[in-house]
Amino acid sequence: MLKGKTVVIGVTGGIAAYKSAQLVSDLVKEGCDVHVVMTKNALYFIHPITFETLTGHKCLTDTFDRNFEFNVEHVALSQRADAFLIAPASADVIGKAANGIADDMLTTMLLAADCPILLAPAMNTYMYENSIVQENLAKLRRHGFTVIEPAVGRLACRDVGKGKLPDGKTLIDSLRYAIGYEKDLMGVKVLVSAGPTAEAIDPVRYITNHSSGKMGYAIAEAAAMRGADVTLVSGPVSLTPPLYVKTVGVRSAEEMYQAISERFPSADILIMAAAVADYTPQCTADEKIKKSDGEMNLPLQRTKDILQWAGNNKTEGQFVCGFSMETEHLLENSRRKLLKKHCDMIAANSLRQSGAGFGTDTNILTLITPETAQELPLLSKSEAAHALLDAIRDSRVR
Ligand code: CTP
């Protein structure tokens, strides 16, 4: 979480500077105390008043400001900041930072900073790929700077390539990763499944369900933010893969089984948040699924129960958590699933409660272990993901 953190945003001279205003506004909405420092060239692209209005603080632009109070303040701010993010970072500021040059307010503050420093380079592709710029970035990485990879796309100079400032979510998630969470899952290997599966009937049609994948994606993202080494096996969804997560796309239950069974032996924790289709067409040959009158007559077979397979095959120290969706007898049915599938925990959803289940941004989970049942309140899926990970962390310690 970024609420209450002091973040310094460095803005340098590049066309992407106009995007920094949205970034600053979003960070203020997150509850951060945001201070903006601009280079002289950034002043050609955006006016300090924009940032001053958004942050409520004077925008720092020049070390030789005649206002003494601000002159001394910049070192204090460098020391007080929880993080420094330079977005956009020009080739010029990257070169200066890599060589310890401090000839203006921003580069002086960088040298005085005692906190994580993140850089989001944004420039023409050829400039970005220039070996001098790359060498400077490599040097900064060695000195502990985080370099946020630029996005690929159409650049202001009309070239298409790598060099765009990444979207606001990527920048803010990078800050979250750097300072937002205690790394209590550092080194823990977490395997998460998410989304629906799609079972092909023929080359055109398929059977699926309403899972949006939001809960599984929130779990993968939350685990990564807390330092875990996360692999997400995802059915077809329309969500952006979370940052710092290895995402493997699958379609059918069989493909999901293959992806999970291959990775499960080296995982510490498996969380099956996917809504795996229980049935798949037995045969996709057209002649077998259509009667002569054209009516659908679909022979079905059960899919492999992946969670059951994992529960049966787990070894000492591995933790397996399943999900259950129930319309009635939530506790009894979920506890029966827990025992039958040899899981360590079931996160149960009641489809009867509003705000819980498929498609929503919130959830109401009951966390069931062989000994306990803990009902969580209505939470955002991200909050529910963190609460689930807290419970898993605590039961692994016991
Ligand atoms: N699951 C699985 N493989 C399947 C079906 C389900 O791994 N072929 C997992 C789901 O990812 C979930 C858990 O089993 O973590 C429970 O899924 P759910 O659909 O609630 O239960 P089922 O076992 O399918 O039983 P039922 O549909 O009869 O409730």
Coordinates of C-alpha atoms and ligand atoms in Angstrom, one line a residue:
M1 CA 0.0 0.0 0.0
L2 CA 1.2 3.5 -0.8
K3 CA -1.1 5.4 1.5
G4 CA 0.9 7.8 3.7
K5 CA 4.2 7.4 1.8
T6 CA 6.2 10.4 0.7
V7 CA 7.1 10.0 -3.0
V8 CA 9.3 12.4 -5.0
I9 CA 8.5 12.4 -8.8
G10 CA 11.3 13.7 -11.0
V11 CA 10.1 15.0 -14.3
T12 CA 12.7 15.5 -17.1
G13 CA 12.5 17.1 -20.6
G14 CA 10.6 14.7 -22.9
I15 CA 7.2 14.8 -24.5
A16 CA 6.0 12.1 -22.1
A17 CA 6.2 14.7 -19.3
Y18 CA 2.5 15.5 -19.9
K19 CA 1.7 12.0 -18.7
S20 CA 3.4 12.8 -15.3
A21 CA 0.5 15.0 -14.3
Q22 CA -1.9 12.0 -14.4
L23 CA 0.6 9.9 -12.5
V24 CA 1.0 12.5 -9.8
S25 CA -2.8 12.9 -9.6
D26 CA -3.2 9.1 -9.2
L27 CA -0.6 9.0 -6.5
V28 CA -2.3 11.8 -4.6
K29 CA -5.6 9.9 -4.8
E30 CA -3.8 6.8 -3.4
G31 CA -3.0 9.0 -0.3
C32 CA 0.7 9.7 -1.0
D33 CA 2.4 12.9 -0.1
V34 CA 3.8 13.8 -3.6
H35 CA 6.6 16.3 -4.3
V36 CA 7.6 17.1 -7.9
V37 CA 11.0 18.1 -9.0
M38 CA 11.5 19.3 -12.6
T39 CA 14.6 19.8 -14.7
K40 CA 14.9 23.0 -16.7
N41 CA 14.0 21.2 -20.0
A42 CA 10.9 19.7 -18.5
L43 CA 9.6 23.3 -18.1
Y44 CA 9.3 23.4 -21.9
F45 CA 6.7 20.6 -21.8
I46 CA 4.6 21.2 -18.7
H47 CA 4.1 24.0 -16.3
P48 CA 5.0 23.6 -12.6
I49 CA 1.6 25.1 -11.7
T50 CA 0.0 21.9 -12.9
F51 CA 1.9 19.9 -10.3
E52 CA 1.6 22.5 -7.6
T53 CA -2.2 22.4 -8.0
L54 CA -2.2 18.6 -7.9
T55 CA 0.2 18.1 -5.0
G56 CA -0.3 21.3 -2.9
H57 CA 3.5 21.7 -2.7
K58 CA 5.9 24.0 -4.4
C59 CA 7.4 22.3 -7.5
L60 CA 11.1 22.3 -7.1
T61 CA 13.0 23.3 -10.3
D62 CA 16.3 24.9 -9.6
T63 CA 19.0 24.6 -6.9
F64 CA 19.8 28.2 -7.2
D65 CA 16.3 29.2 -6.2
R66 CA 16.6 32.5 -4.3
N67 CA 14.2 31.2 -1.8
F68 CA 16.6 29.9 0.9
E69 CA 13.9 27.8 2.7
F70 CA 13.4 25.6 -0.4
N71 CA 17.1 25.4 -1.0
V72 CA 17.8 23.6 2.3
E73 CA 14.5 21.7 2.1
H74 CA 15.5 19.7 -0.9
V75 CA 18.1 17.7 1.0
A76 CA 15.7 17.1 3.8
L77 CA 13.1 16.0 1.4
S78 CA 15.6 13.6 -0.3
Q79 CA 16.2 12.1 3.1
R80 CA 12.5 12.0 4.1
A81 CA 11.2 10.4 0.9
D82 CA 10.1 6.8 0.9
A83 CA 10.8 6.6 -2.9
F84 CA 12.0 8.6 -5.8
L85 CA 10.5 7.9 -9.3
I86 CA 11.9 9.7 -12.3
A87 CA 9.2 9.6 -15.0
P88 CA 9.9 10.3 -17.8
A89 CA 13.7 9.8 -17.4
S90 CA 15.6 11.3 -20.4
A91 CA 18.9 10.0 -21.7
D92 CA 20.4 13.2 -20.3
V93 CA 19.3 12.6 -16.7
I94 CA 20.2 8.9 -17.0
G95 CA 23.7 9.9 -18.1
K96 CA 24.1 12.4 -15.3
A97 CA 22.8 10.0 -12.6
A98 CA 25.1 7.2 -13.8
N99 CA 28.1 9.5 -13.5
G100 CA 27.3 11.2 -10.2
I101 CA 26.7 14.6 -11.9
A102 CA 24.7 16.9 -9.7
D103 CA 24.2 20.1 -11.6
D104 CA 20.6 20.9 -10.9
M105 CA 17.9 20.4 -8.3
L106 CA 16.8 16.9 -9.5
T107 CA 20.3 15.4 -9.9
T108 CA 21.4 16.9 -6.6
M109 CA 18.5 15.4 -4.8
L110 CA 19.1 12.1 -6.4
L111 CA 22.6 12.0 -4.9
A112 CA 21.3 12.9 -1.5
A113 CA 18.4 10.3 -1.6
D114 CA 18.4 7.5 0.9
C115 CA 15.5 5.4 -0.5
P116 CA 14.6 3.2 -3.5
I117 CA 15.1 5.1 -6.7
L118 CA 13.1 4.1 -9.8
L119 CA 13.6 5.3 -13.3
A120 CA 11.2 5.1 -16.2
P121 CA 13.2 5.9 -19.4
A122 CA 11.1 7.4 -22.2
M123 CA 12.8 8.4 -25.5
N124 CA 13.2 7.6 -29.1
T125 CA 13.9 3.9 -29.7
Y126 CA 17.4 4.5 -31.3
M127 CA 18.4 6.7 -28.3
Y128 CA 17.1 4.1 -25.9
E129 CA 19.0 1.3 -27.6
N130 CA 22.2 3.3 -27.9
S131 CA 24.9 1.3 -26.2
I132 CA 25.9 4.3 -24.1
V133 CA 22.4 4.7 -22.7
Q134 CA 22.2 0.9 -22.1
E135 CA 25.6 1.0 -20.3
N136 CA 24.4 3.8 -18.1
L137 CA 21.2 1.9 -17.2
A138 CA 23.2 -1.2 -16.4
K139 CA 25.5 0.9 -14.2
L140 CA 22.5 2.4 -12.4
R141 CA 21.0 -1.1 -11.9
R142 CA 24.3 -2.2 -10.3
H143 CA 24.0 0.7 -8.0
G144 CA 20.5 -0.4 -6.9
F145 CA 18.3 1.7 -9.1
T146 CA 15.2 0.0 -10.5
V147 CA 14.8 0.6 -14.2
I148 CA 11.2 0.3 -15.4
E149 CA 11.3 -1.1 -19.0
P150 CA 9.8 1.3 -21.5
A151 CA 6.7 0.1 -23.4
V152 CA 6.7 -0.6 -27.1
G153 CA 4.5 1.5 -29.4
R154 CA 4.2 4.5 -31.7
L155 CA 6.4 7.2 -30.4
A156 CA 6.0 11.0 -30.6
C157 CA 8.7 11.1 -33.3
R158 CA 6.4 8.7 -35.4
D159 CA 8.9 5.8 -35.0
V160 CA 7.4 2.6 -33.7
G161 CA 9.5 0.7 -31.1
K162 CA 10.6 0.6 -27.5
G163 CA 10.7 3.9 -25.7
K164 CA 7.2 4.8 -24.6
L165 CA 6.5 5.7 -20.9
P166 CA 4.7 2.7 -19.5
D167 CA 1.1 3.2 -18.4
G168 CA 0.2 4.6 -15.0
K169 CA -0.7 1.2 -13.5
T170 CA 2.8 -0.2 -14.4
L171 CA 4.5 2.9 -12.8
I172 CA 2.4 2.8 -9.7
D173 CA 2.7 -1.0 -9.4
S174 CA 6.5 -0.6 -9.6
L175 CA 6.4 1.8 -6.7
R176 CA 4.1 -0.5 -4.8
Y177 CA 6.5 -3.3 -5.3
A178 CA 9.4 -1.1 -4.2
I179 CA 7.9 0.3 -1.0
G180 CA 4.3 -0.8 -0.6
Y181 CA 4.5 -4.2 1.1
E182 CA 6.6 -6.1 3.5
K183 CA 8.4 -8.9 1.7
D184 CA 7.0 -11.6 3.9
L185 CA 6.8 -14.2 1.1
M186 CA 10.3 -13.6 -0.2
G187 CA 11.6 -16.7 -2.0
V188 CA 8.3 -18.6 -1.6
K189 CA 7.3 -20.3 -4.8
V190 CA 3.6 -19.7 -5.4
L191 CA 1.6 -21.3 -8.2
V192 CA -1.8 -19.8 -8.9
S193 CA -4.5 -20.8 -11.4
A194 CA -7.1 -18.3 -12.6
G195 CA -10.0 -17.7 -15.0
P196 CA -12.3 -20.2 -16.7
T197 CA -11.3 -23.0 -19.0
A198 CA -12.8 -23.2 -22.5
E199 CA -13.7 -26.7 -23.8
A200 CA -13.8 -26.9 -27.5
I201 CA -16.9 -28.5 -29.1
D202 CA -15.6 -27.9 -32.6
P203 CA -13.3 -25.3 -34.2
V204 CA -15.9 -22.6 -33.6
R205 CA -17.9 -23.3 -30.4
Y206 CA -16.8 -24.0 -26.8
I207 CA -18.2 -24.6 -23.3
T208 CA -17.0 -22.2 -20.6
N209 CA -18.2 -20.4 -17.5
H210 CA -18.5 -16.9 -16.1
S211 CA -15.2 -16.7 -14.3
S212 CA -13.5 -13.3 -15.0
G213 CA -10.1 -14.4 -13.5
K214 CA -10.1 -11.3 -11.2
M215 CA -9.7 -13.2 -7.9
G216 CA -6.8 -15.4 -9.2
Y217 CA -5.0 -12.4 -10.8
A218 CA -5.4 -10.4 -7.5
I219 CA -3.8 -13.3 -5.6
A220 CA -0.9 -13.6 -8.1
E221 CA -0.3 -9.9 -7.9
A222 CA -0.5 -9.7 -4.1
A223 CA 1.9 -12.6 -3.7
A224 CA 4.4 -11.0 -6.1
M225 CA 4.1 -7.7 -4.3
R226 CA 5.1 -9.6 -1.1
G227 CA 8.2 -11.0 -2.7
A228 CA 7.0 -14.4 -3.8
D229 CA 8.2 -16.1 -6.9
V230 CA 4.8 -16.4 -8.7
T231 CA 3.6 -18.4 -11.7
L232 CA 0.1 -17.7 -12.9
V233 CA -1.6 -20.3 -15.1
S234 CA -4.5 -18.5 -16.7
G235 CA -7.5 -19.6 -18.7
P236 CA -8.8 -17.1 -21.4
V237 CA -9.6 -13.8 -19.7
S238 CA -9.4 -10.1 -20.7
L239 CA -7.0 -9.0 -17.9
T240 CA -3.5 -7.6 -18.1
P241 CA -0.9 -10.0 -16.7
P242 CA 0.3 -8.7 -13.3
L243 CA 3.8 -7.2 -13.0
Y244 CA 6.6 -9.5 -11.7
V245 CA 4.5 -12.6 -12.3
K246 CA 5.2 -15.3 -14.9
T247 CA 2.0 -15.8 -16.7
V248 CA 1.2 -19.0 -18.7
G249 CA -1.9 -18.9 -20.9
V250 CA -4.0 -22.1 -21.3
R251 CA -7.5 -22.8 -22.7
S252 CA -8.8 -26.2 -21.8
A253 CA -8.9 -28.1 -18.5
E254 CA -6.4 -30.6 -20.0
E255 CA -4.0 -27.8 -20.8
M256 CA -4.4 -26.3 -17.3
Y257 CA -3.7 -29.8 -15.8
Q258 CA -0.5 -30.1 -17.9
A259 CA 0.7 -26.6 -16.9
I260 CA 0.0 -27.2 -13.2
S261 CA 1.3 -30.7 -13.0
E262 CA 4.5 -29.7 -14.6
R263 CA 5.1 -26.9 -12.2
F264 CA 3.6 -28.2 -9.0
P265 CA 6.5 -30.3 -7.8
S266 CA 8.7 -27.2 -7.4
A267 CA 6.0 -25.0 -5.8
D268 CA 5.6 -24.3 -2.1
I269 CA 2.0 -23.1 -2.4
L270 CA -0.7 -24.0 -5.0
I271 CA -3.8 -21.8 -5.1
M272 CA -6.4 -23.1 -7.5
A273 CA -8.6 -20.1 -8.1
A274 CA -9.6 -21.2 -11.6
A275 CA -13.2 -22.2 -12.4
V276 CA -12.2 -25.4 -14.2
A277 CA -15.0 -26.7 -16.4
D278 CA -16.2 -30.0 -14.9
Y279 CA -17.1 -31.5 -18.3
T280 CA -15.5 -31.4 -21.7
P281 CA -16.9 -32.8 -25.0
Q282 CA -15.8 -36.4 -25.4
C283 CA -15.1 -36.0 -29.1
T284 CA -14.9 -32.9 -31.2
A285 CA -15.7 -34.7 -34.5
D286 CA -18.7 -33.0 -36.0
E287 CA -20.5 -36.1 -37.0
K288 CA -20.7 -37.3 -33.3
I289 CA -22.1 -34.1 -31.9
K290 CA -24.9 -33.5 -34.3
K291 CA -27.9 -35.7 -34.9
S292 CA -29.2 -36.1 -38.4
D293 CA -31.8 -33.4 -37.7
G294 CA -28.9 -31.0 -36.7
E295 CA -29.8 -30.9 -33.0
M296 CA -27.0 -30.8 -30.6
N297 CA -26.2 -34.2 -28.9
L298 CA -23.0 -33.7 -27.1
P299 CA -21.3 -36.6 -25.4
L300 CA -19.5 -35.2 -22.4
Q301 CA -16.7 -36.6 -20.2
R302 CA -15.5 -35.3 -16.8
T303 CA -12.3 -33.2 -16.8
K304 CA -9.4 -34.2 -14.7
D305 CA -9.8 -32.8 -11.2
I306 CA -6.6 -30.8 -10.9
L307 CA -7.0 -29.9 -7.3
Q308 CA -7.7 -33.5 -6.4
W309 CA -4.5 -34.5 -8.3
A310 CA -2.5 -31.9 -6.4
G311 CA -3.9 -32.9 -3.0
N312 CA -3.1 -36.6 -3.7
N313 CA 0.4 -35.8 -4.9
K314 CA 1.5 -33.1 -2.5
T315 CA 4.7 -33.7 -0.5
E316 CA 5.8 -32.6 3.0
G317 CA 5.8 -28.8 3.3
Q318 CA 3.6 -28.1 0.2
F319 CA 0.4 -26.1 0.8
V320 CA -2.6 -26.6 -1.4
C321 CA -5.5 -24.2 -1.4
G322 CA -8.7 -24.7 -3.4
F323 CA -11.7 -22.5 -4.0
S324 CA -15.3 -23.5 -3.8
M325 CA -18.4 -21.8 -5.2
E326 CA -21.5 -22.8 -3.3
T327 CA -25.2 -21.9 -3.6
E328 CA -26.1 -23.6 -0.3
H329 CA -24.6 -25.4 2.7
L330 CA -21.3 -23.4 2.2
L331 CA -19.5 -24.7 5.2
E332 CA -20.5 -28.4 4.9
N333 CA -19.9 -28.6 1.2
S334 CA -16.6 -26.8 1.4
R335 CA -15.3 -28.9 4.3
R336 CA -16.3 -32.0 2.4
K337 CA -14.3 -30.8 -0.6
L338 CA -11.3 -30.0 1.7
L339 CA -11.2 -33.5 3.0
K340 CA -12.0 -35.3 -0.2
K341 CA -9.4 -33.4 -2.2
H342 CA -6.7 -33.5 0.6
C343 CA -6.3 -29.7 0.7
D344 CA -4.9 -27.6 3.4
M345 CA -7.4 -24.8 2.9
I346 CA -10.6 -24.0 0.9
A347 CA -11.5 -20.4 0.2
A348 CA -15.3 -20.6 0.0
N349 CA -17.5 -18.2 -1.9
S350 CA -21.2 -18.0 -1.4
L351 CA -22.9 -17.3 -4.8
R352 CA -25.9 -16.2 -2.8
Q353 CA -24.3 -13.1 -1.3
S354 CA -24.2 -9.9 -3.3
G355 CA -20.6 -8.6 -3.8
A356 CA -19.2 -12.2 -3.9
G357 CA -18.3 -14.5 -6.7
F358 CA -17.8 -14.0 -10.5
G359 CA -17.1 -10.8 -12.2
T360 CA -17.3 -8.4 -9.2
D361 CA -14.4 -6.4 -7.9
T362 CA -15.2 -7.5 -4.3
N363 CA -15.5 -10.9 -2.6
I364 CA -16.7 -12.4 0.7
L365 CA -14.5 -15.4 1.5
T366 CA -14.7 -18.0 4.2
L367 CA -11.3 -19.6 4.8
I368 CA -11.7 -23.2 5.9
T369 CA -9.0 -25.5 7.2
P370 CA -9.4 -28.9 8.8
E371 CA -9.6 -27.1 12.2
T372 CA -11.0 -23.6 11.5
A373 CA -13.4 -21.5 9.6
Q374 CA -12.7 -17.8 9.3
E375 CA -15.3 -15.6 7.6
L376 CA -13.8 -12.5 6.0
P377 CA -15.9 -9.4 5.5
L378 CA -16.8 -7.9 2.1
L379 CA -13.4 -6.9 0.8
S380 CA -12.0 -5.7 -2.6
K381 CA -10.5 -8.7 -4.4
S382 CA -7.0 -7.3 -3.7
E383 CA -7.7 -7.0 0.0
A384 CA -9.2 -10.5 0.0
A385 CA -6.1 -11.8 -1.7
H386 CA -3.8 -10.4 0.9
A387 CA -6.0 -11.7 3.7
L388 CA -5.9 -15.2 2.1
L389 CA -2.1 -15.0 1.8
D390 CA -1.9 -13.9 5.5
A391 CA -3.9 -17.0 6.5
I392 CA -1.8 -19.3 4.4
R393 CA 1.5 -17.7 5.7
D394 CA 0.2 -18.2 9.3
S395 CA -0.9 -21.8 8.8
R396 CA 2.5 -22.7 7.2
V397 CA 4.4 -21.3 10.2
R398 CA 2.3 -23.3 12.7
Ligands
CTP1 N1 -11.2 -28.0 -9.7 C1 -10.1 -28.6 -10.4 N2 -10.3 -29.4 -11.4 C2 -11.6 -29.6 -11.9 C3 -12.7 -29.0 -11.2 C4 -12.4 -28.2 -10.1 O1 -9.0 -28.4 -10.0 N3 -11.8 -30.4 -12.9 C5 -10.9 -27.1 -8.5 C6 -11.3 -25.7 -8.7 O2 -10.2 -24.9 -9.2 C7 -11.6 -25.3 -7.2 C8 -12.0 -26.6 -6.6 O3 -11.6 -27.6 -7.4 O4 -10.4 -24.8 -6.6 C9 -13.5 -26.7 -6.3 O5 -14.2 -26.4 -7.5 P1 -15.8 -26.5 -7.5 O6 -16.2 -26.3 -8.9 O7 -16.4 -25.6 -6.4 O8 -16.0 -28.0 -7.1 P2 -16.1 -29.3 -7.8 O9 -15.0 -30.1 -7.3 O10 -16.0 -29.1 -9.3 O11 -17.5 -29.9 -7.4 P3 -18.9 -29.3 -7.7 O12 -18.9 -28.6 -9.1 O13 -19.7 -30.5 -7.7 O14 -19.3 -28.4 -6.6

